[in-house]
PDB file of C-alpha atoms in Angstrom:
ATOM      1  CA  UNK A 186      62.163 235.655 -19.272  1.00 32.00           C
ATOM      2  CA  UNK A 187      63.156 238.536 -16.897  1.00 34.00           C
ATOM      3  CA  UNK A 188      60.220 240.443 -14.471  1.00 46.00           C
ATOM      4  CA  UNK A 189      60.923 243.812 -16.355  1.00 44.00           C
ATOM      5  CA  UNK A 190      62.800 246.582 -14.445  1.00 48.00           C
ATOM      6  CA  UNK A 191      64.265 243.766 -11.822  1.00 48.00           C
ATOM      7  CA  UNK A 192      66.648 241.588 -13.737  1.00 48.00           C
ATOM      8  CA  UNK A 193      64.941 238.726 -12.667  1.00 46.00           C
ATOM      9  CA  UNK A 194      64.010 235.371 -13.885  1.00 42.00           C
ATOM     10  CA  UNK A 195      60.040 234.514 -12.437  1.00 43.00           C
ATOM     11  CA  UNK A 196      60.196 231.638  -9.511  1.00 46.00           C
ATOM     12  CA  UNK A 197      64.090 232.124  -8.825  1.00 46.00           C
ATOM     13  CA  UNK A 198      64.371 235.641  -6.899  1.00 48.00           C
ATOM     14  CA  UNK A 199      61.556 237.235  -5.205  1.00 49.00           C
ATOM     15  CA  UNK A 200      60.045 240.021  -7.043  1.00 48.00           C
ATOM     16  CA  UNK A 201      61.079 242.681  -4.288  1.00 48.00           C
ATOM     17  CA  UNK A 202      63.055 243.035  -1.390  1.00 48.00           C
ATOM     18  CA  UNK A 203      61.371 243.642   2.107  1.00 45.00           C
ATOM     19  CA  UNK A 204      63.562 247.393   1.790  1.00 46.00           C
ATOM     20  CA  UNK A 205      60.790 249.656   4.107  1.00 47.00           C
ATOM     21  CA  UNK A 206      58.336 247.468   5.996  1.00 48.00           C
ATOM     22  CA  UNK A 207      61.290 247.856   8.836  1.00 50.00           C
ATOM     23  CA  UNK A 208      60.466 249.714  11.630  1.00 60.00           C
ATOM     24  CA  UNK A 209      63.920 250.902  12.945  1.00 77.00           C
ATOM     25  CA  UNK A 210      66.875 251.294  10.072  1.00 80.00           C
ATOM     26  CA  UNK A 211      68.991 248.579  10.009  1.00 89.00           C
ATOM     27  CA  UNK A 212      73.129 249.271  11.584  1.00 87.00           C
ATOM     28  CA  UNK A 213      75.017 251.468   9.172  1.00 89.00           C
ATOM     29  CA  UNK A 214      72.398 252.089   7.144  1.00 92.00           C
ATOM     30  CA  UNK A 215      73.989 255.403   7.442  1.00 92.00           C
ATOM     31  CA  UNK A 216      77.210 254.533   6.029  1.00 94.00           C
ATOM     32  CA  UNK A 217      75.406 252.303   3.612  1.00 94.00           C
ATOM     33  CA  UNK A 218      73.691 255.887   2.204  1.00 94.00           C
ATOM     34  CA  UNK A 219      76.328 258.064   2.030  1.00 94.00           C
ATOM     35  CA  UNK A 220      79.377 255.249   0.415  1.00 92.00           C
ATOM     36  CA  UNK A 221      76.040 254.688  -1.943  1.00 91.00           C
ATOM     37  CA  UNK A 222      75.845 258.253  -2.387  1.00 90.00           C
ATOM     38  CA  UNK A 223      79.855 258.670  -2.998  1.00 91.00           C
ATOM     39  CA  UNK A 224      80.056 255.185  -4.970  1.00 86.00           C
ATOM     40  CA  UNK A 225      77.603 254.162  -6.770  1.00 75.00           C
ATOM     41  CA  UNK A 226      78.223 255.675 -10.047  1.00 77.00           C
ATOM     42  CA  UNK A 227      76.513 253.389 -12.159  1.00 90.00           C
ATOM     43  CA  UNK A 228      73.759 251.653  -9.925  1.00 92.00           C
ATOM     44  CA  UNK A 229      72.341 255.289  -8.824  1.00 92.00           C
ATOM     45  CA  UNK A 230      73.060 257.415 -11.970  1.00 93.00           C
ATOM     46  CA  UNK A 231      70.757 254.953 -13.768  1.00 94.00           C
ATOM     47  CA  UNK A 232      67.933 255.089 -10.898  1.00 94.00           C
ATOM     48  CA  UNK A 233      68.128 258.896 -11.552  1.00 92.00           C
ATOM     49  CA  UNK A 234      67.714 258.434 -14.884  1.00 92.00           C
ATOM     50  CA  UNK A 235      64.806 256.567 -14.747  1.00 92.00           C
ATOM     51  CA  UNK A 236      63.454 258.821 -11.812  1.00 93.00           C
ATOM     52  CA  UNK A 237      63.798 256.401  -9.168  1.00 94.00           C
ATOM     53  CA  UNK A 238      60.893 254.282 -10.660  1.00 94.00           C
ATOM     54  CA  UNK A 239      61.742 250.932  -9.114  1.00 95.00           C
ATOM     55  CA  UNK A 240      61.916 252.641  -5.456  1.00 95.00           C
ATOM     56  CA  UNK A 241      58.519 254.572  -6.365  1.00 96.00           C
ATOM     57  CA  UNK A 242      57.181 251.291  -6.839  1.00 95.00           C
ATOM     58  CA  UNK A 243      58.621 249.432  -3.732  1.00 92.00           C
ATOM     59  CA  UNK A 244      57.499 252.264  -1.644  1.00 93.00           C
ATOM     60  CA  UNK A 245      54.123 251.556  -3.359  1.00 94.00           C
ATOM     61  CA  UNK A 246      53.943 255.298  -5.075  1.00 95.00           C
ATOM     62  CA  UNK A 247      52.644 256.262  -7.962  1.00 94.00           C
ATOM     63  CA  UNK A 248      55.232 255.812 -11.309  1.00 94.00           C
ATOM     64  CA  UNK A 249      57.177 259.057 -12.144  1.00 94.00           C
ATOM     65  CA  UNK A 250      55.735 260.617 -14.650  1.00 91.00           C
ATOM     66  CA  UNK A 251      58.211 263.119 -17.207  1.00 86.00           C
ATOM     67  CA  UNK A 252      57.056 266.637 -16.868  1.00 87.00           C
ATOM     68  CA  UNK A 253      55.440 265.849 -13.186  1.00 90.00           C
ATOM     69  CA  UNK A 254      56.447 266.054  -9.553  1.00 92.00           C
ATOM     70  CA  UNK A 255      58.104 262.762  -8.837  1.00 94.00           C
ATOM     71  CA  UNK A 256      56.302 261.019  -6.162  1.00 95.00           C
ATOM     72  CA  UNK A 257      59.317 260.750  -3.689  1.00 96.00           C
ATOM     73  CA  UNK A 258      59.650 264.070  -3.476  1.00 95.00           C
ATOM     74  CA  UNK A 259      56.548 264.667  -1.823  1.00 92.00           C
ATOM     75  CA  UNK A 260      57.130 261.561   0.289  1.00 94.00           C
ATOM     76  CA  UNK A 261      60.361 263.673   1.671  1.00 94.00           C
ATOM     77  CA  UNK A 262      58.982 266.986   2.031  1.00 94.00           C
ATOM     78  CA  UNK A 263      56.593 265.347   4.977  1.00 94.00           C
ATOM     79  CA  UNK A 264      58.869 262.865   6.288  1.00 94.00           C
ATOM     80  CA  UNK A 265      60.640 262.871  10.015  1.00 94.00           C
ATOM     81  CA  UNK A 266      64.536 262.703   9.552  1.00 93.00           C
ATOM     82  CA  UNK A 267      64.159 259.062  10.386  1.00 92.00           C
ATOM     83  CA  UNK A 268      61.747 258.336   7.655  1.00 93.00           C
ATOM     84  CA  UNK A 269      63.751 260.685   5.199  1.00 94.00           C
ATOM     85  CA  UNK A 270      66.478 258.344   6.076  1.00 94.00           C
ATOM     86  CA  UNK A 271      64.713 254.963   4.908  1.00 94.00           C
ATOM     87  CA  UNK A 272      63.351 256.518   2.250  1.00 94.00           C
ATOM     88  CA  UNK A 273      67.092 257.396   1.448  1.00 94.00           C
ATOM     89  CA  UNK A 274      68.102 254.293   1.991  1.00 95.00           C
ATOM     90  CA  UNK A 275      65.065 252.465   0.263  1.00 94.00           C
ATOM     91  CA  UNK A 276      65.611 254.513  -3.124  1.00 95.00           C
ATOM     92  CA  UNK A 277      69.334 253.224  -3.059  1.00 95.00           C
ATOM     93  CA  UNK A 278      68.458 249.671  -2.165  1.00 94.00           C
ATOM     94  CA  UNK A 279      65.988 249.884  -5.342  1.00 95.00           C
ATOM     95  CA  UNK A 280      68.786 251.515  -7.088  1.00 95.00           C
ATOM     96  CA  UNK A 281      71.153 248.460  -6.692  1.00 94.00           C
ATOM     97  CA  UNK A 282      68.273 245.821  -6.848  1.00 94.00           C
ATOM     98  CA  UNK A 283      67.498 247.660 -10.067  1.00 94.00           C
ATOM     99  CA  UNK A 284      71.112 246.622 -11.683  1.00 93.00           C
ATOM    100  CA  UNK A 285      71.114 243.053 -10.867  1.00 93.00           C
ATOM    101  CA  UNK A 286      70.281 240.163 -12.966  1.00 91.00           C
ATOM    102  CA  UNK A 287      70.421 236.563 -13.159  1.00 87.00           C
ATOM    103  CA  UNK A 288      73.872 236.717 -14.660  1.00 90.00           C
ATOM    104  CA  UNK A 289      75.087 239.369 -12.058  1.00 90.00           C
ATOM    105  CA  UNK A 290      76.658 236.308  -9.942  1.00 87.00           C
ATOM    106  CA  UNK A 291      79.207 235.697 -12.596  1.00 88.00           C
ATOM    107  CA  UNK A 292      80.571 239.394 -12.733  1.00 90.00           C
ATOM    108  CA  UNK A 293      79.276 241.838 -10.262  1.00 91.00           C
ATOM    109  CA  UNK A 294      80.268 245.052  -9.945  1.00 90.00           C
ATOM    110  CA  UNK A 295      82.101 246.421  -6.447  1.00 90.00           C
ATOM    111  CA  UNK A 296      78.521 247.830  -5.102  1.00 90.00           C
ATOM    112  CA  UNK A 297      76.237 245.182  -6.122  1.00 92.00           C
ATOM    113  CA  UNK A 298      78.739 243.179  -4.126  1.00 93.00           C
ATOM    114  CA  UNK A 299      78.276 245.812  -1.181  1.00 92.00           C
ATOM    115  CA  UNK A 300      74.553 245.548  -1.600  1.00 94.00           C
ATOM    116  CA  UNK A 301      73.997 241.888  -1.256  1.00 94.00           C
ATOM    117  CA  UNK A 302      76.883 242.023   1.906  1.00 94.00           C
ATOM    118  CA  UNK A 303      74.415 244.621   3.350  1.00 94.00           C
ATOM    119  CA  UNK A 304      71.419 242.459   2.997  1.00 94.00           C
ATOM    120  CA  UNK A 305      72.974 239.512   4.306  1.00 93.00           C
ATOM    121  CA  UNK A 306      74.303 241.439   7.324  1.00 93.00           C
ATOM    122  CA  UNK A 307      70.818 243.270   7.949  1.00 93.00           C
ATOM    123  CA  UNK A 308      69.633 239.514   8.225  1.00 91.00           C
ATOM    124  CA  UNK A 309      67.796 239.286   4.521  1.00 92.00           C
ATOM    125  CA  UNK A 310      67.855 235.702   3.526  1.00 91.00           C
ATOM    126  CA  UNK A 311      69.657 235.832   0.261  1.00 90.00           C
ATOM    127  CA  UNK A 312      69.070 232.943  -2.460  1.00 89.00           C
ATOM    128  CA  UNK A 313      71.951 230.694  -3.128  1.00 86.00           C
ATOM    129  CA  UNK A 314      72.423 232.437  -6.282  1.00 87.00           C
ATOM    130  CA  UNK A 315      72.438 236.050  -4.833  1.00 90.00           C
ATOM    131  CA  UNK A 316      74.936 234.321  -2.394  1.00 89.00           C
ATOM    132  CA  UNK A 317      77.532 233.346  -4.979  1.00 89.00           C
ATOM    133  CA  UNK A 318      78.144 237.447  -5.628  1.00 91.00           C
ATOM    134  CA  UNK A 319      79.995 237.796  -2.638  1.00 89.00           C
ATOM    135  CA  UNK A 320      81.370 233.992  -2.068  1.00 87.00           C
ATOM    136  CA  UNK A 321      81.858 232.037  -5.481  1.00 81.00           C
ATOM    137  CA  UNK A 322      82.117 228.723  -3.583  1.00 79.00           C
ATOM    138  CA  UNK A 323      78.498 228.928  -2.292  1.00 71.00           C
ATOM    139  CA  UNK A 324      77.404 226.773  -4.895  1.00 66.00           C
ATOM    140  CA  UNK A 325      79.570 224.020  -4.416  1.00 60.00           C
ATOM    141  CA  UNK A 326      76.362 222.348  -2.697  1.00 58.00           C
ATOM    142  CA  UNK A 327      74.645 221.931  -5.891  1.00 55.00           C
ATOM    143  CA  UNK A 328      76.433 219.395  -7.620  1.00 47.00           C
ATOM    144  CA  UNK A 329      76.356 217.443  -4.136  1.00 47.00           C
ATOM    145  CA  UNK A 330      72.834 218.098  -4.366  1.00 47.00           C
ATOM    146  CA  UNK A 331      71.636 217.158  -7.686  1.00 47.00           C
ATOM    147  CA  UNK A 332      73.919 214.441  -7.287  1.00 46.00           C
ATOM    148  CA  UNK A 333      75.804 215.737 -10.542  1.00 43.00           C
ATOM    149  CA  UNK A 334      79.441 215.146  -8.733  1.00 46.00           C
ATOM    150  CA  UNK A 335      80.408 211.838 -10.749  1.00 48.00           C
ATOM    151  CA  UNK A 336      79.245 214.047 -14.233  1.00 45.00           C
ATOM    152  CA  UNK A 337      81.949 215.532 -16.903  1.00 49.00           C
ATOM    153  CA  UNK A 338      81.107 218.555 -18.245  1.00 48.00           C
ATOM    154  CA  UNK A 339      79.450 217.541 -20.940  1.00 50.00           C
ATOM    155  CA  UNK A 340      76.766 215.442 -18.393  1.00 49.00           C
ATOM    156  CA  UNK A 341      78.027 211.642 -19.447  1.00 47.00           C
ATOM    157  CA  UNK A 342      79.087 209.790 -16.263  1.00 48.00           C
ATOM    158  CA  UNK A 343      82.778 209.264 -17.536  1.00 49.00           C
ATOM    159  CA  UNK A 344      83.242 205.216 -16.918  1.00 50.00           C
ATOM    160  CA  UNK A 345      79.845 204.635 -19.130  1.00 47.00           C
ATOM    161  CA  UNK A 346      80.496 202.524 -22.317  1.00 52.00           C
ATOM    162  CA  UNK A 347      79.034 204.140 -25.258  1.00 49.00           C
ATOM    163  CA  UNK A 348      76.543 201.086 -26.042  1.00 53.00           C
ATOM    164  CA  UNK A 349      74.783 201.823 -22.486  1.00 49.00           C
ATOM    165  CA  UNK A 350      74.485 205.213 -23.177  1.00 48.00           C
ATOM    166  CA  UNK A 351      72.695 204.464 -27.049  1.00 50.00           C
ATOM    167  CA  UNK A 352      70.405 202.063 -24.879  1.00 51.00           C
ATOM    168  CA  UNK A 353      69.277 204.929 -22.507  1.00 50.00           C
ATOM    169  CA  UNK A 354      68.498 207.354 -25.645  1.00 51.00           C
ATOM    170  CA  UNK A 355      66.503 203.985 -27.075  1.00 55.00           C
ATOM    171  CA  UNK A 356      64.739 204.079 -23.610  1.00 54.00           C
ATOM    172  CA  UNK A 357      64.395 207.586 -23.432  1.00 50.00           C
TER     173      UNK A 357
END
């Protein structure tokens, strides 16, 4: 079951990223905005769509309501340049975190690939799955780890005779 609006399964990805309780911007977050800006047809057309609802909500604002001032905007219009900048730069981080999912390791697009690079360069501690997007041998650990190495695809270590393995479903 996903966390709706985040693409997340509950107790493997944390329900938010840590986007604004920064005090300075992290390096190129400049760069990061405007390629965003430039790029990221899908990720940020759909944010717009939806009014930015997943940034209102990391920036702990009220929902967007249709018809209605959205909430950001008034968060601009009496911002500094610096905070109009991570607010910027918040809204496309909740953009991207928006279009991920837990199957967005097996086929991500070009920016959600940016996006978790960014986060692992502005020192956010990605999970191992978030860490496949960008390096598909990251999870080589977890076979070593479950101790699944000596297992065939199918999950039958491959010297067992068949008559052990009916006498461990018996057991089981």
């Amino acid at each position: 079951m996903r966390t709706p609006g985040t693409g997340r399964v509950p107790g493997t990805r944390p329900t938010s990223r840590p986007t604004t309780p920064r005090v300075s911007r992290p390096r190129a977050a400049g760069q990061f905005i405007a390629r965003g800006l430039v790029e990221g047809d899908r990720e940020v057309r759909r944010a717009m769509e939806r009014h930015h609802g997943f940034a209102c909500r990391l920036l702990d604002l009220t929902d967007p309501k249709p018809g209605s001032r959205n909430p950001l905007v008034a968060r601009l219009s009496r911002a500094t340049a610096d905070q109009a900048t991570m607010v910027s730069l918040a809204v496309l981080l909740a953009a991207f975190e928006a279009s991920t999912s837990v199957e967005t390791w097996r086929s991500p697009t070009a920016e959600q690939k940016r996006y978790f690079a960014a986060l692992a360069k502005w020192g956010v501690r990605l999970h191992w799955v978030e860490q496949l997007v960008n390096d598909p041998e990251a999870d080589a650990h977890v076979a070593v780890d479950a101790d699944l190495t000596d297992l065939d695809p199918a999950g039958v270590e491959p010297d067992a005779e068949p008559d052990a393995l009916a006498r461990d479903d018996q057991a089981a």
